[in-house]
Amino acid sequence: ETGVTQTPRHLVMGMTNKKSLKCEQHLGHNAMYWYKQSAKKPLELMFVYSLEERVENNSVPSRFSPECPNSSHLFLHLHTLQPEDSALYLCASSQERPPHEQFFGPGTRLTVL
Amino acid sequence: ELKVEQNPLFLSMQEGKNYTIYCNYSTTSDRLYWYRQDPGKSLESLFVLLSNGAVKQEGRLMASLDTKARLSTLHITAAVHDLSATYFCAVRGDTPLVFGKGTRLSVIA
């Protein structure tokens, strides 16, 4: 039990679908992150939220839309995705003070048909 | 821009042998992290290194940090099959963590 949960664990969607990924952390952290992990690239940071405000968006396409309603919950809304978006999406959380150690959720394996 | 390089990217080693994974980074930082990932699983935090000369050990794994050389090492002692996994180093600079590509370790009998 890492203290960070993600749902669903697996998701298959068509390119015209709209779906959302959910992340919840039970560690009392105040920063949350979305990462993309695919076979072709190293772990890529997508979004960072600190104290519920988005502080970094690493040039992610607009078909990915994050939402952070409070410090414990993080969503990633997906629409009109492409097959190359198929990947493992990992959520992480940390404190916004040293040591900034990030704890990861189990991930959502996304397949876009 | 902070860049993190690990080597080797693939490592096959025999049980009982010792080996070292290297992590180099391009800009000044004194915060380095090691993670382990099993196939199909998430990342598990192994070590947090927060100062020059920091050394941490857990079982057969030992990590160290040399901030002047911008180098961290993960040393494996007397490898066992259970250590087979992908190991990532990550460095915190002005932005949140930048990860290396990972070292895929296979321990064979």
mmCIF file of C-alpha atoms in Angstrom:
data_model
loop_
_atom_site.group_PDB
_atom_site.id
_atom_site.type_symbol
_atom_site.label_atom_id
_atom_site.label_comp_id
_atom_site.label_asym_id
_atom_site.label_seq_id
_atom_site.Cartn_x
_atom_site.Cartn_y
_atom_site.Cartn_z
ATOM 1 C CA GLU A 1 0.000 0.000 0.000
ATOM 2 C CA THR A 2 1.717 3.125 -1.210
ATOM 3 C CA GLY A 3 -0.876 5.567 0.028
ATOM 4 C CA VAL A 4 -1.545 6.703 -3.529
ATOM 5 C CA THR A 5 -4.383 5.018 -5.381
ATOM 6 C CA GLN A 6 -5.375 5.263 -9.015
ATOM 7 C CA THR A 7 -8.488 4.197 -10.895
ATOM 8 C CA PRO A 8 -9.092 2.599 -13.236
ATOM 9 C CA ARG A 9 -6.069 0.326 -13.388
ATOM 10 C CA HIS A 10 -6.721 -0.518 -17.022
ATOM 11 C CA LEU A 11 -8.580 1.478 -19.667
ATOM 12 C CA VAL A 12 -9.272 0.832 -23.319
ATOM 13 C CA MET A 13 -10.825 3.664 -25.263
ATOM 14 C CA GLY A 14 -11.524 4.725 -28.793
ATOM 15 C CA MET A 15 -10.182 7.920 -30.260
ATOM 16 C CA THR A 16 -13.542 9.665 -29.980
ATOM 17 C CA ASN A 17 -14.212 8.716 -26.367
ATOM 18 C CA LYS A 18 -13.970 10.900 -23.288
ATOM 19 C CA LYS A 19 -12.699 9.344 -20.103
ATOM 20 C CA SER A 20 -11.079 10.425 -16.852
ATOM 21 C CA LEU A 21 -8.310 9.010 -14.717
ATOM 22 C CA LYS A 22 -8.501 9.469 -10.982
ATOM 23 C CA CYS A 23 -5.769 9.675 -8.373
ATOM 24 C CA GLU A 24 -6.140 9.950 -4.616
ATOM 25 C CA GLN A 25 -3.415 10.301 -2.031
ATOM 26 C CA HIS A 26 -3.786 9.486 1.654
ATOM 27 C CA LEU A 27 -0.390 10.790 2.767
ATOM 28 C CA GLY A 28 -1.223 14.374 3.655
ATOM 29 C CA HIS A 29 0.902 15.703 0.814
ATOM 30 C CA ASN A 30 0.319 19.056 -0.874
ATOM 31 C CA ALA A 31 1.790 18.435 -4.334
ATOM 32 C CA MET A 32 0.577 15.999 -6.964
ATOM 33 C CA TYR A 33 1.927 14.975 -10.343
ATOM 34 C CA TRP A 34 0.922 13.210 -13.538
ATOM 35 C CA TYR A 35 3.554 11.236 -15.460
ATOM 36 C CA LYS A 36 3.429 9.328 -18.720
ATOM 37 C CA GLN A 37 5.532 6.207 -19.145
ATOM 38 C CA SER A 38 5.787 4.602 -22.562
ATOM 39 C CA ALA A 39 8.130 2.057 -24.028
ATOM 40 C CA LYS A 40 9.744 4.597 -26.324
ATOM 41 C CA LYS A 41 10.531 7.383 -23.874
ATOM 42 C CA PRO A 42 11.704 7.779 -20.310
ATOM 43 C CA LEU A 43 9.286 8.834 -17.625
ATOM 44 C CA GLU A 44 7.753 12.149 -18.729
ATOM 45 C CA LEU A 45 6.356 14.705 -16.329
ATOM 46 C CA MET A 46 3.022 16.003 -17.628
ATOM 47 C CA PHE A 47 1.512 18.185 -14.919
ATOM 48 C CA VAL A 48 2.388 19.425 -11.458
ATOM 49 C CA TYR A 49 -0.029 20.798 -8.886
ATOM 50 C CA SER A 50 1.218 22.468 -5.743
ATOM 51 C CA LEU A 51 -1.304 23.558 -3.133
ATOM 52 C CA GLU A 52 -4.005 22.799 -5.691
ATOM 53 C CA GLU A 53 -2.607 25.227 -8.260
ATOM 54 C CA ARG A 54 -1.056 24.082 -11.491
ATOM 55 C CA VAL A 55 2.576 25.133 -11.522
ATOM 56 C CA GLU A 56 3.941 23.274 -14.500
ATOM 57 C CA ASN A 57 2.596 22.020 -17.784
ATOM 58 C CA ASN A 58 5.294 20.389 -19.835
ATOM 59 C CA SER A 59 3.832 21.276 -23.225
ATOM 60 C CA VAL A 60 1.251 18.555 -23.013
ATOM 61 C CA PRO A 61 -1.369 18.450 -25.817
ATOM 62 C CA SER A 62 -4.720 19.961 -24.936
ATOM 63 C CA ARG A 63 -6.437 16.595 -25.334
ATOM 64 C CA PHE A 64 -5.114 15.976 -21.805
ATOM 65 C CA SER A 65 -6.790 18.166 -19.208
ATOM 66 C CA PRO A 66 -5.872 17.963 -15.514
ATOM 67 C CA GLU A 67 -8.029 18.894 -12.571
ATOM 68 C CA CYS A 68 -7.063 19.165 -8.918
ATOM 69 C CA PRO A 69 -10.150 19.927 -6.790
ATOM 70 C CA ASN A 70 -8.266 19.550 -3.492
ATOM 71 C CA SER A 71 -4.900 18.443 -2.210
ATOM 72 C CA SER A 72 -5.931 14.788 -2.027
ATOM 73 C CA HIS A 73 -7.435 14.314 -5.462
ATOM 74 C CA LEU A 74 -6.134 14.654 -8.993
ATOM 75 C CA PHE A 75 -7.862 13.885 -12.261
ATOM 76 C CA LEU A 76 -6.698 13.604 -15.830
ATOM 77 C CA HIS A 77 -9.489 14.134 -18.342
ATOM 78 C CA LEU A 78 -8.932 12.538 -21.716
ATOM 79 C CA HIS A 79 -10.635 13.326 -25.020
ATOM 80 C CA THR A 80 -9.958 12.575 -28.667
ATOM 81 C CA LEU A 81 -6.774 10.725 -27.877
ATOM 82 C CA GLN A 82 -4.426 9.209 -30.414
ATOM 83 C CA PRO A 83 -3.004 5.669 -30.486
ATOM 84 C CA GLU A 84 0.424 7.076 -29.562
ATOM 85 C CA ASP A 85 -1.087 8.200 -26.258
ATOM 86 C CA SER A 86 -1.261 4.569 -25.191
ATOM 87 C CA ALA A 87 0.984 4.296 -22.142
ATOM 88 C CA LEU A 88 1.132 3.817 -18.394
ATOM 89 C CA TYR A 89 -0.055 6.962 -16.622
ATOM 90 C CA LEU A 90 1.360 7.377 -13.167
ATOM 91 C CA CYS A 91 0.241 9.698 -10.437
ATOM 92 C CA ALA A 92 2.569 10.760 -7.634
ATOM 93 C CA SER A 93 2.433 12.990 -4.587
ATOM 94 C CA SER A 94 4.942 14.689 -2.307
ATOM 95 C CA GLN A 95 5.343 17.394 0.255
ATOM 96 C CA GLU A 96 6.265 20.824 -1.086
ATOM 97 C CA ARG A 97 9.305 20.958 1.162
ATOM 98 C CA PRO A 98 12.455 18.835 1.437
ATOM 99 C CA PRO A 99 13.027 16.010 0.889
ATOM 100 C CA HIS A 100 10.361 16.324 -1.856
ATOM 101 C CA GLU A 101 10.282 12.546 -2.083
ATOM 102 C CA GLN A 102 7.579 11.476 -4.498
ATOM 103 C CA PHE A 103 5.371 8.478 -3.847
ATOM 104 C CA PHE A 104 3.770 6.838 -6.831
ATOM 105 C CA GLY A 105 0.422 5.205 -7.410
ATOM 106 C CA PRO A 106 0.042 1.864 -9.219
ATOM 107 C CA GLY A 107 -0.720 3.529 -12.554
ATOM 108 C CA THR A 108 -3.397 3.283 -15.207
ATOM 109 C CA ARG A 109 -2.545 1.252 -18.291
ATOM 110 C CA LEU A 110 -4.233 3.116 -21.139
ATOM 111 C CA THR A 111 -4.782 1.676 -24.590
ATOM 112 C CA VAL A 112 -6.187 3.907 -27.335
ATOM 113 C CA LEU A 113 -7.632 2.058 -30.284
ATOM 114 C CA GLU B 1 18.033 22.175 -18.801
ATOM 115 C CA LEU B 2 18.694 19.368 -16.370
ATOM 116 C CA LYS B 3 19.588 16.067 -18.013
ATOM 117 C CA VAL B 4 20.021 12.754 -16.249
ATOM 118 C CA GLU B 5 21.915 9.847 -17.744
ATOM 119 C CA GLN B 6 22.103 6.335 -16.420
ATOM 120 C CA ASN B 7 24.406 3.557 -17.455
ATOM 121 C CA PRO B 8 24.237 0.847 -18.243
ATOM 122 C CA LEU B 9 20.681 0.747 -19.572
ATOM 123 C CA PHE B 10 20.647 -3.040 -19.537
ATOM 124 C CA LEU B 11 22.507 -5.253 -17.131
ATOM 125 C CA SER B 12 22.542 -9.010 -16.875
ATOM 126 C CA MET B 13 24.443 -10.310 -13.910
ATOM 127 C CA GLN B 14 24.972 -13.611 -12.194
ATOM 128 C CA GLU B 15 23.725 -14.332 -8.745
ATOM 129 C CA GLY B 16 26.334 -13.617 -6.129
ATOM 130 C CA LYS B 17 28.189 -11.008 -8.181
ATOM 131 C CA ASN B 18 28.648 -7.319 -7.469
ATOM 132 C CA TYR B 19 27.923 -4.475 -9.821
ATOM 133 C CA THR B 20 27.381 -0.706 -9.927
ATOM 134 C CA ILE B 21 24.849 1.425 -11.763
ATOM 135 C CA TYR B 22 25.852 5.004 -12.511
ATOM 136 C CA CYS B 23 23.748 8.132 -12.652
ATOM 137 C CA ASN B 24 25.188 11.369 -14.023
ATOM 138 C CA TYR B 25 23.379 14.673 -14.155
ATOM 139 C CA SER B 26 24.103 17.915 -15.907
ATOM 140 C CA THR B 27 23.372 20.772 -13.504
ATOM 141 C CA THR B 28 23.945 21.468 -9.848
ATOM 142 C CA SER B 29 21.679 19.588 -7.501
ATOM 143 C CA ASP B 30 21.950 18.053 -4.075
ATOM 144 C CA ARG B 31 18.783 16.012 -4.215
ATOM 145 C CA LEU B 32 18.852 12.652 -5.873
ATOM 146 C CA TYR B 33 16.438 9.760 -5.639
ATOM 147 C CA TRP B 34 16.556 6.093 -6.589
ATOM 148 C CA TYR B 35 13.459 4.136 -7.499
ATOM 149 C CA ARG B 36 12.739 0.541 -8.366
ATOM 150 C CA GLN B 37 10.084 -0.621 -10.823
ATOM 151 C CA ASP B 38 8.995 -4.224 -11.285
ATOM 152 C CA PRO B 39 7.419 -5.187 -14.630
ATOM 153 C CA GLY B 40 3.896 -3.858 -14.927
ATOM 154 C CA LYS B 41 4.127 -2.189 -11.539
ATOM 155 C CA SER B 42 4.621 1.306 -10.208
ATOM 156 C CA LEU B 43 7.762 2.973 -8.883
ATOM 157 C CA GLU B 44 8.923 2.198 -5.375
ATOM 158 C CA SER B 45 11.156 4.672 -3.577
ATOM 159 C CA LEU B 46 14.496 3.159 -2.548
ATOM 160 C CA PHE B 47 16.779 5.983 -1.447
ATOM 161 C CA VAL B 48 16.740 9.731 -0.968
ATOM 162 C CA LEU B 49 20.173 11.392 -1.060
ATOM 163 C CA LEU B 50 20.193 15.006 0.044
ATOM 164 C CA SER B 51 23.800 16.054 0.470
ATOM 165 C CA ASN B 52 27.272 15.606 -0.906
ATOM 166 C CA GLY B 53 28.814 12.402 0.371
ATOM 167 C CA ALA B 54 25.481 10.926 1.411
ATOM 168 C CA VAL B 55 25.498 7.143 1.546
ATOM 169 C CA LYS B 56 22.517 4.950 2.260
ATOM 170 C CA GLN B 57 22.215 1.186 2.413
ATOM 171 C CA GLU B 58 19.312 -1.193 2.424
ATOM 172 C CA GLY B 59 20.026 -4.891 2.230
ATOM 173 C CA ARG B 60 22.176 -5.624 -0.821
ATOM 174 C CA LEU B 61 21.798 -2.114 -2.257
ATOM 175 C CA MET B 62 23.916 0.899 -1.410
ATOM 176 C CA ALA B 63 23.536 4.357 -2.929
ATOM 177 C CA SER B 64 25.932 7.286 -2.767
ATOM 178 C CA LEU B 65 26.016 10.859 -3.994
ATOM 179 C CA ASP B 66 28.919 13.027 -5.120
ATOM 180 C CA THR B 67 27.461 16.440 -5.913
ATOM 181 C CA LYS B 68 30.771 17.842 -7.085
ATOM 182 C CA ALA B 69 31.090 15.144 -9.730
ATOM 183 C CA ARG B 70 27.318 15.232 -10.312
ATOM 184 C CA LEU B 71 27.326 11.482 -9.915
ATOM 185 C CA SER B 72 25.375 8.941 -7.941
ATOM 186 C CA THR B 73 26.025 5.241 -7.804
ATOM 187 C CA LEU B 74 23.812 2.311 -6.886
ATOM 188 C CA HIS B 75 25.955 -0.610 -5.829
ATOM 189 C CA ILE B 76 24.595 -4.134 -5.791
ATOM 190 C CA THR B 77 26.296 -6.652 -3.549
ATOM 191 C CA ALA B 78 25.965 -10.420 -4.031
ATOM 192 C CA ALA B 79 23.012 -10.113 -6.368
ATOM 193 C CA VAL B 80 19.974 -12.343 -5.939
ATOM 194 C CA HIS B 81 17.127 -12.997 -8.364
ATOM 195 C CA ASP B 82 14.698 -10.856 -6.367
ATOM 196 C CA LEU B 83 16.693 -7.773 -7.338
ATOM 197 C CA SER B 84 15.674 -8.159 -10.981
ATOM 198 C CA ALA B 85 13.817 -4.954 -11.853
ATOM 199 C CA THR B 86 14.323 -1.579 -13.530
ATOM 200 C CA TYR B 87 16.132 1.008 -11.433
ATOM 201 C CA PHE B 88 15.668 4.721 -12.007
ATOM 202 C CA CYS B 89 17.570 7.646 -10.656
ATOM 203 C CA ALA B 90 15.894 11.032 -10.533
ATOM 204 C CA VAL B 91 17.292 14.472 -9.806
ATOM 205 C CA ARG B 92 15.561 17.560 -8.534
ATOM 206 C CA GLY B 93 16.772 20.856 -9.933
ATOM 207 C CA ASP B 94 14.757 24.029 -10.380
ATOM 208 C CA THR B 95 11.847 21.859 -11.453
ATOM 209 C CA PRO B 96 10.406 18.656 -10.057
ATOM 210 C CA LEU B 97 12.129 15.383 -10.676
ATOM 211 C CA VAL B 98 13.883 14.595 -13.939
ATOM 212 C CA PHE B 99 14.292 10.862 -14.407
ATOM 213 C CA GLY B 100 16.964 8.859 -16.115
ATOM 214 C CA LYS B 101 15.971 6.242 -18.675
ATOM 215 C CA GLY B 102 16.335 3.455 -16.178
ATOM 216 C CA THR B 103 18.608 0.432 -15.882
ATOM 217 C CA ARG B 104 16.938 -2.889 -16.527
ATOM 218 C CA LEU B 105 18.624 -5.436 -14.295
ATOM 219 C CA SER B 106 18.314 -9.175 -14.758
ATOM 220 C CA VAL B 107 19.904 -11.451 -12.193
ATOM 221 C CA ILE B 108 20.445 -14.949 -13.501
ATOM 222 C CA ALA B 109 21.456 -18.142 -11.765
#
